[in-house]
């Protein structure tokens, strides 16, 4: 099956510090890939490169086989709409209500009408169970609620892939569940997801593939049962022990 | 007509009666040049700040000659704008006023004094506003830019729909400050005979040689103006922040149609909601 996103030989350095030292991996349609590893291993940088929030220094990022770094015919706003992102810190637009947060991208980027955008936004706000809060401002919501709205904002763009950058790491423990269950539903509906996470239970239950990153390279990857249940590398074994 | 033995307040009452209209017209002119000058200054500052905060677009390997030219042009304009800010923040407004007013005459252009006043206050304020707004843009969390880019907004869309509304809210106190400064400092424009409050006071004071009384009156007028403006600005800030409460909308099948939630009881309401 042709991968939706494929990364080849990706390099990224901040100054003299090399964060990504040649990453190769691919995600097919409908696949859920969980990226694990200790902090500083380059997980977040990898996601941020795929979304072009960071400019890679070398390698290729293929979207349906076309390199977004060199192919001038790709419409970048459309690419961003197709590859959504959910952030650790939610990053909801502070000057807008919950509903406006989910509408503005549709109207500005996809040029949808206000009615169409609102209908679509409501559909996804219902899906994440936040339809009652349409008129609330982000500062009035709890962390878990904010993250569910952020997921709805991303879904409202009708993306093919959503990149999740530690979506539950900034949440109080009792709010992690509500966000993970929303994500699990999305996975079951066939959304392609790349998830940087420390939630090993989620990775075990939901992921099709687990990627373990260590010091800027992919040290181990495979089915969750294999990678999490029978780790081959010593570093992965000690990482998993530290997670317990 | 007061005599030599007339008290201070007697003079004040007399001068108010005699020159009340004059002071009122002066107050009107002061408000006109300060308000329009601040408004135009704000627009100038906004444009300057946006250009100064623009970084050359990352070209992602598609480095072209056109992109290089655009980058060089942007840097040249940014340099020019930095010079503008330095010059107008680095010289007193009273000096800017005479240099521009008489400089224009030197070049054969005789400016209307009201136009000159608004022009001078605008470009002077623009230089300060540019820095205030630039600070406001940097005060907006980086995550807001990232989230906007991540859903595909262009730099311009990100600025106008996400960043500037928040930046402007953050800098509103400083913008109000500039307006208050302009109400007071427009008095220096009397050097080019703008008929604002201080200029009118000068002519009134000269008529009876009652300097202290007249300047005392206009000091009170200036104070009333600035206090009123501060109050109005505070009110606008509160309006912009919106209500502390929000309404929970129920579905049609739900009898608990609408519940007003404040920050204090939000959690409790949600618990009930989830039962």
mmCIF file of N, CA and C in Angstrom, chain A residues 100-191:
data_model
loop_
_atom_site.group_PDB
_atom_site.id
_atom_site.type_symbol
_atom_site.label_atom_id
_atom_site.label_comp_id
_atom_site.label_asym_id
_atom_site.label_seq_id
_atom_site.Cartn_x
_atom_site.Cartn_y
_atom_site.Cartn_z
ATOM 1 N N UNK A 100 -15.458 29.499 16.864
ATOM 2 C CA UNK A 100 -14.633 30.263 15.918
ATOM 3 C C UNK A 100 -13.287 29.589 15.680
ATOM 4 N N UNK A 101 -12.738 28.989 16.756
ATOM 5 C CA UNK A 101 -11.488 28.262 16.613
ATOM 6 C C UNK A 101 -11.596 27.177 15.537
ATOM 7 N N UNK A 102 -12.764 26.518 15.496
ATOM 8 C CA UNK A 102 -12.940 25.420 14.555
ATOM 9 C C UNK A 102 -13.400 25.901 13.180
ATOM 10 N N UNK A 103 -13.764 27.181 13.058
ATOM 11 C CA UNK A 103 -14.280 27.685 11.779
ATOM 12 C C UNK A 103 -13.245 28.460 10.982
ATOM 13 N N UNK A 104 -12.348 29.167 11.673
ATOM 14 C CA UNK A 104 -11.505 30.155 10.993
ATOM 15 C C UNK A 104 -10.627 29.530 9.908
ATOM 16 N N UNK A 105 -10.046 28.366 10.184
ATOM 17 C CA UNK A 105 -9.191 27.731 9.190
ATOM 18 C C UNK A 105 -9.964 27.316 7.953
ATOM 19 N N UNK A 106 -11.166 26.793 8.173
ATOM 20 C CA UNK A 106 -11.997 26.385 7.038
ATOM 21 C C UNK A 106 -12.308 27.578 6.140
ATOM 22 N N UNK A 107 -12.631 28.714 6.780
ATOM 23 C CA UNK A 107 -13.009 29.882 5.997
ATOM 24 C C UNK A 107 -11.806 30.519 5.318
ATOM 25 N N UNK A 108 -10.690 30.647 6.066
ATOM 26 C CA UNK A 108 -9.532 31.366 5.523
ATOM 27 C C UNK A 108 -8.730 30.502 4.542
ATOM 28 N N UNK A 109 -8.542 29.234 4.889
ATOM 29 C CA UNK A 109 -7.649 28.396 4.095
ATOM 30 C C UNK A 109 -8.415 27.624 3.027
ATOM 31 N N UNK A 110 -9.539 27.017 3.435
ATOM 32 C CA UNK A 110 -10.291 26.200 2.478
ATOM 33 C C UNK A 110 -11.358 27.006 1.756
ATOM 34 N N UNK A 111 -11.526 28.286 2.149
ATOM 35 C CA UNK A 111 -12.473 29.194 1.495
ATOM 36 C C UNK A 111 -13.900 28.655 1.533
ATOM 37 N N UNK A 112 -14.234 27.975 2.627
ATOM 38 C CA UNK A 112 -15.607 27.515 2.768
ATOM 39 C C UNK A 112 -16.481 28.666 3.241
ATOM 40 N N UNK A 113 -17.764 28.552 2.993
ATOM 41 C CA UNK A 113 -18.680 29.599 3.465
ATOM 42 C C UNK A 113 -18.828 29.482 4.977
ATOM 43 N N UNK A 114 -19.361 30.546 5.567
ATOM 44 C CA UNK A 114 -19.567 30.573 7.011
ATOM 45 C C UNK A 114 -20.509 29.447 7.455
ATOM 46 N N UNK A 115 -21.592 29.241 6.688
ATOM 47 C CA UNK A 115 -22.585 28.227 7.073
ATOM 48 C C UNK A 115 -21.961 26.831 7.018
ATOM 49 N N UNK A 116 -21.262 26.583 5.919
ATOM 50 C CA UNK A 116 -20.624 25.286 5.732
ATOM 51 C C UNK A 116 -19.602 25.033 6.850
ATOM 52 N N UNK A 117 -18.813 26.054 7.148
ATOM 53 C CA UNK A 117 -17.781 25.927 8.179
ATOM 54 C C UNK A 117 -18.409 25.652 9.535
ATOM 55 N N UNK A 118 -19.507 26.350 9.815
ATOM 56 C CA UNK A 118 -20.137 26.178 11.117
ATOM 57 C C UNK A 118 -20.701 24.772 11.252
ATOM 58 N N UNK A 119 -21.337 24.299 10.181
ATOM 59 C CA UNK A 119 -21.924 22.966 10.196
ATOM 60 C C UNK A 119 -20.852 21.908 10.442
ATOM 61 N N UNK A 120 -19.753 22.052 9.718
ATOM 62 C CA UNK A 120 -18.642 21.109 9.836
ATOM 63 C C UNK A 120 -18.009 21.181 11.231
ATOM 64 N N UNK A 121 -17.838 22.412 11.727
ATOM 65 C CA UNK A 121 -17.245 22.605 13.054
ATOM 66 C C UNK A 121 -18.123 21.943 14.112
ATOM 67 N N UNK A 122 -19.447 22.136 13.985
ATOM 68 C CA UNK A 122 -20.356 21.546 14.970
ATOM 69 C C UNK A 122 -20.292 20.026 14.928
ATOM 70 N N UNK A 123 -20.162 19.487 13.723
ATOM 71 C CA UNK A 123 -20.089 18.031 13.567
ATOM 72 C C UNK A 123 -18.926 17.472 14.399
ATOM 73 N N UNK A 124 -17.766 18.131 14.277
ATOM 74 C CA UNK A 124 -16.593 17.601 14.971
ATOM 75 C C UNK A 124 -16.585 17.974 16.450
ATOM 76 N N UNK A 125 -17.186 19.119 16.793
ATOM 77 C CA UNK A 125 -17.282 19.452 18.219
ATOM 78 C C UNK A 125 -18.180 18.443 18.920
ATOM 79 N N UNK A 126 -19.243 17.981 18.221
ATOM 80 C CA UNK A 126 -20.092 16.930 18.792
ATOM 81 C C UNK A 126 -19.293 15.652 18.970
ATOM 82 N N UNK A 127 -18.464 15.359 17.982
ATOM 83 C CA UNK A 127 -17.682 14.118 18.023
ATOM 84 C C UNK A 127 -16.747 14.080 19.236
ATOM 85 N N UNK A 128 -16.186 15.239 19.595
ATOM 86 C CA UNK A 128 -15.290 15.255 20.760
ATOM 87 C C UNK A 128 -16.030 15.647 22.039
ATOM 88 N N UNK A 129 -17.369 15.751 21.941
ATOM 89 C CA UNK A 129 -18.177 16.040 23.123
ATOM 90 C C UNK A 129 -18.029 17.447 23.655
ATOM 91 N N UNK A 130 -17.762 18.404 22.776
ATOM 92 C CA UNK A 130 -17.597 19.784 23.234
ATOM 93 C C UNK A 130 -18.631 20.725 22.626
ATOM 94 N N UNK A 131 -19.719 20.161 22.085
ATOM 95 C CA UNK A 131 -20.677 21.021 21.387
ATOM 96 C C UNK A 131 -21.402 21.979 22.338
ATOM 97 N N UNK A 132 -21.404 21.644 23.633
ATOM 98 C CA UNK A 132 -22.107 22.523 24.575
ATOM 99 C C UNK A 132 -21.313 23.796 24.861
ATOM 100 N N UNK A 133 -20.046 23.803 24.488
ATOM 101 C CA UNK A 133 -19.180 24.915 24.884
ATOM 102 C C UNK A 133 -18.862 25.880 23.746
ATOM 103 N N UNK A 134 -19.654 25.854 22.684
ATOM 104 C CA UNK A 134 -19.313 26.639 21.490
ATOM 105 C C UNK A 134 -19.006 28.105 21.785
ATOM 106 N N UNK A 135 -19.680 28.678 22.773
ATOM 107 C CA UNK A 135 -19.498 30.116 22.987
ATOM 108 C C UNK A 135 -18.446 30.424 24.054
ATOM 109 N N UNK A 136 -17.789 29.391 24.580
ATOM 110 C CA UNK A 136 -16.766 29.623 25.605
ATOM 111 C C UNK A 136 -15.460 30.063 24.965
ATOM 112 N N UNK A 137 -14.688 30.825 25.721
ATOM 113 C CA UNK A 137 -13.335 31.181 25.291
ATOM 114 C C UNK A 137 -12.363 30.135 25.850
ATOM 115 N N UNK A 138 -11.242 29.899 25.160
ATOM 116 C CA UNK A 138 -10.301 28.881 25.627
ATOM 117 C C UNK A 138 -9.895 29.029 27.097
ATOM 118 N N UNK A 139 -9.724 30.276 27.570
ATOM 119 C CA UNK A 139 -9.264 30.457 28.954
ATOM 120 C C UNK A 139 -10.286 29.973 29.977
ATOM 121 N N UNK A 140 -11.520 29.720 29.525
ATOM 122 C CA UNK A 140 -12.554 29.269 30.450
ATOM 123 C C UNK A 140 -12.651 27.746 30.510
ATOM 124 N N UNK A 141 -11.806 27.052 29.747
ATOM 125 C CA UNK A 141 -11.908 25.591 29.666
ATOM 126 C C UNK A 141 -10.795 24.912 30.446
ATOM 127 N N UNK A 142 -11.040 23.648 30.811
ATOM 128 C CA UNK A 142 -9.989 22.844 31.431
ATOM 129 C C UNK A 142 -9.049 22.337 30.351
ATOM 130 N N UNK A 143 -7.906 21.808 30.760
ATOM 131 C CA UNK A 143 -6.919 21.324 29.799
ATOM 132 C C UNK A 143 -7.473 20.253 28.873
ATOM 133 N N UNK A 144 -8.189 19.294 29.447
ATOM 134 C CA UNK A 144 -8.747 18.211 28.637
ATOM 135 C C UNK A 144 -9.759 18.724 27.627
ATOM 136 N N UNK A 145 -10.560 19.697 28.073
ATOM 137 C CA UNK A 145 -11.546 20.291 27.151
ATOM 138 C C UNK A 145 -10.845 21.035 26.033
ATOM 139 N N UNK A 146 -9.783 21.782 26.395
ATOM 140 C CA UNK A 146 -9.039 22.530 25.371
ATOM 141 C C UNK A 146 -8.485 21.576 24.320
ATOM 142 N N UNK A 147 -7.914 20.449 24.799
ATOM 143 C CA UNK A 147 -7.294 19.537 23.844
ATOM 144 C C UNK A 147 -8.348 18.895 22.951
ATOM 145 N N UNK A 148 -9.533 18.631 23.495
ATOM 146 C CA UNK A 148 -10.589 18.056 22.649
ATOM 147 C C UNK A 148 -11.021 19.061 21.588
ATOM 148 N N UNK A 149 -11.087 20.360 21.970
ATOM 149 C CA UNK A 149 -11.414 21.385 20.976
ATOM 150 C C UNK A 149 -10.304 21.470 19.923
ATOM 151 N N UNK A 150 -9.061 21.371 20.367
ATOM 152 C CA UNK A 150 -7.941 21.433 19.421
ATOM 153 C C UNK A 150 -8.022 20.289 18.414
ATOM 154 N N UNK A 151 -8.440 19.104 18.885
ATOM 155 C CA UNK A 151 -8.603 17.972 17.977
ATOM 156 C C UNK A 151 -9.736 18.257 16.989
ATOM 157 N N UNK A 152 -10.832 18.831 17.495
ATOM 158 C CA UNK A 152 -11.960 19.173 16.606
ATOM 159 C C UNK A 152 -11.527 20.218 15.577
ATOM 160 N N UNK A 153 -10.716 21.189 16.013
ATOM 161 C CA UNK A 153 -10.229 22.218 15.086
ATOM 162 C C UNK A 153 -9.427 21.577 13.948
ATOM 163 N N UNK A 154 -8.610 20.608 14.325
ATOM 164 C CA UNK A 154 -7.807 19.908 13.334
ATOM 165 C C UNK A 154 -8.691 19.085 12.395
ATOM 166 N N UNK A 155 -9.666 18.358 12.975
ATOM 167 C CA UNK A 155 -10.556 17.513 12.172
ATOM 168 C C UNK A 155 -11.404 18.332 11.212
ATOM 169 N N UNK A 156 -11.749 19.555 11.626
ATOM 170 C CA UNK A 156 -12.637 20.382 10.810
ATOM 171 C C UNK A 156 -12.022 20.716 9.456
ATOM 172 N N UNK A 157 -10.695 20.597 9.359
ATOM 173 C CA UNK A 157 -10.036 20.862 8.072
ATOM 174 C C UNK A 157 -10.107 19.630 7.165
ATOM 175 N N UNK A 158 -10.771 18.565 7.622
ATOM 176 C CA UNK A 158 -10.858 17.297 6.898
ATOM 177 C C UNK A 158 -9.492 16.782 6.448
ATOM 178 N N UNK A 159 -8.614 16.561 7.419
ATOM 179 C CA UNK A 159 -7.248 16.151 7.078
ATOM 180 C C UNK A 159 -7.160 14.661 6.753
ATOM 181 N N UNK A 160 -6.067 14.282 6.102
ATOM 182 C CA UNK A 160 -5.791 12.865 5.859
ATOM 183 C C UNK A 160 -4.986 12.274 7.001
ATOM 184 N N UNK A 161 -4.148 13.122 7.580
ATOM 185 C CA UNK A 161 -3.247 12.689 8.650
ATOM 186 C C UNK A 161 -3.330 13.725 9.762
ATOM 187 N N UNK A 162 -3.295 13.263 11.018
ATOM 188 C CA UNK A 162 -3.104 14.237 12.098
ATOM 189 C C UNK A 162 -1.858 13.841 12.881
ATOM 190 N N UNK A 163 -1.019 14.836 13.120
ATOM 191 C CA UNK A 163 0.179 14.642 13.919
ATOM 192 C C UNK A 163 -0.140 15.074 15.344
ATOM 193 N N UNK A 164 0.053 14.186 16.301
ATOM 194 C CA UNK A 164 -0.201 14.518 17.704
ATOM 195 C C UNK A 164 1.142 14.633 18.425
ATOM 196 N N UNK A 165 1.440 15.838 18.926
ATOM 197 C CA UNK A 165 2.720 16.043 19.609
ATOM 198 C C UNK A 165 2.499 16.029 21.124
ATOM 199 N N UNK A 166 2.688 14.884 21.728
ATOM 200 C CA UNK A 166 2.460 14.696 23.166
ATOM 201 C C UNK A 166 1.138 15.328 23.613
ATOM 202 N N UNK A 167 0.014 14.857 23.074
ATOM 203 C CA UNK A 167 -1.258 15.542 23.321
ATOM 204 C C UNK A 167 -1.734 15.485 24.767
ATOM 205 N N UNK A 168 -1.216 14.559 25.562
ATOM 206 C CA UNK A 168 -1.722 14.453 26.939
ATOM 207 C C UNK A 168 -0.671 14.832 27.983
ATOM 208 N N UNK A 169 0.514 15.262 27.534
ATOM 209 C CA UNK A 169 1.591 15.494 28.503
ATOM 210 C C UNK A 169 1.370 16.706 29.385
ATOM 211 N N UNK A 170 0.550 17.675 28.915
ATOM 212 C CA UNK A 170 0.327 18.876 29.719
ATOM 213 C C UNK A 170 -0.963 18.783 30.525
ATOM 214 N N UNK A 171 -1.566 17.592 30.556
ATOM 215 C CA UNK A 171 -2.874 17.465 31.209
ATOM 216 C C UNK A 171 -2.743 16.906 32.622
ATOM 217 N N UNK A 172 -3.696 17.305 33.473
ATOM 218 C CA UNK A 172 -3.798 16.664 34.775
ATOM 219 C C UNK A 172 -4.193 15.209 34.543
ATOM 220 N N UNK A 173 -3.708 14.303 35.415
ATOM 221 C CA UNK A 173 -3.929 12.864 35.173
ATOM 222 C C UNK A 173 -5.389 12.500 34.916
ATOM 223 N N UNK A 174 -6.330 13.142 35.628
ATOM 224 C CA UNK A 174 -7.728 12.722 35.453
ATOM 225 C C UNK A 174 -8.304 13.166 34.113
ATOM 226 N N UNK A 175 -7.574 13.997 33.362
ATOM 227 C CA UNK A 175 -8.092 14.455 32.074
ATOM 228 C C UNK A 175 -7.476 13.724 30.893
ATOM 229 N N UNK A 176 -6.465 12.879 31.187
ATOM 230 C CA UNK A 176 -5.791 12.171 30.103
ATOM 231 C C UNK A 176 -6.760 11.237 29.394
ATOM 232 N N UNK A 177 -7.599 10.562 30.190
ATOM 233 C CA UNK A 177 -8.513 9.561 29.639
ATOM 234 C C UNK A 177 -9.456 10.112 28.594
ATOM 235 N N UNK A 178 -10.039 11.295 28.867
ATOM 236 C CA UNK A 178 -11.037 11.838 27.943
ATOM 237 C C UNK A 178 -10.411 12.133 26.580
ATOM 238 N N UNK A 179 -9.146 12.578 26.574
ATOM 239 C CA UNK A 179 -8.486 12.881 25.308
ATOM 240 C C UNK A 179 -8.094 11.597 24.580
ATOM 241 N N UNK A 180 -7.558 10.639 25.346
ATOM 242 C CA UNK A 180 -7.145 9.380 24.710
ATOM 243 C C UNK A 180 -8.342 8.640 24.115
ATOM 244 N N UNK A 181 -9.499 8.712 24.785
ATOM 245 C CA UNK A 181 -10.649 7.975 24.243
ATOM 246 C C UNK A 181 -11.128 8.621 22.948
ATOM 247 N N UNK A 182 -11.041 9.961 22.865
ATOM 248 C CA UNK A 182 -11.368 10.623 21.598
ATOM 249 C C UNK A 182 -10.415 10.138 20.502
ATOM 250 N N UNK A 183 -9.124 10.052 20.847
ATOM 251 C CA UNK A 183 -8.135 9.634 19.849
ATOM 252 C C UNK A 183 -8.356 8.187 19.429
ATOM 253 N N UNK A 184 -8.735 7.362 20.378
ATOM 254 C CA UNK A 184 -8.980 5.956 20.065
ATOM 255 C C UNK A 184 -10.140 5.814 19.083
ATOM 256 N N UNK A 185 -11.194 6.627 19.290
ATOM 257 C CA UNK A 185 -12.316 6.615 18.354
ATOM 258 C C UNK A 185 -11.868 6.992 16.947
ATOM 259 N N UNK A 186 -11.032 8.017 16.875
ATOM 260 C CA UNK A 186 -10.554 8.462 15.561
ATOM 261 C C UNK A 186 -9.763 7.360 14.876
ATOM 262 N N UNK A 187 -8.947 6.662 15.655
ATOM 263 C CA UNK A 187 -8.145 5.582 15.093
ATOM 264 C C UNK A 187 -9.061 4.491 14.537
ATOM 265 N N UNK A 188 -10.126 4.183 15.286
ATOM 266 C CA UNK A 188 -11.043 3.137 14.831
ATOM 267 C C UNK A 188 -11.782 3.544 13.561
ATOM 268 N N UNK A 189 -11.958 4.868 13.388
ATOM 269 C CA UNK A 189 -12.644 5.343 12.181
ATOM 270 C C UNK A 189 -11.713 5.397 10.981
ATOM 271 N N UNK A 190 -10.440 5.065 11.198
ATOM 272 C CA UNK A 190 -9.540 4.936 10.055
ATOM 273 C C UNK A 190 -8.717 6.163 9.748
ATOM 274 N N UNK A 191 -8.627 7.107 10.696
ATOM 275 C CA UNK A 191 -7.779 8.279 10.476
ATOM 276 C C UNK A 191 -6.312 7.878 10.601
#
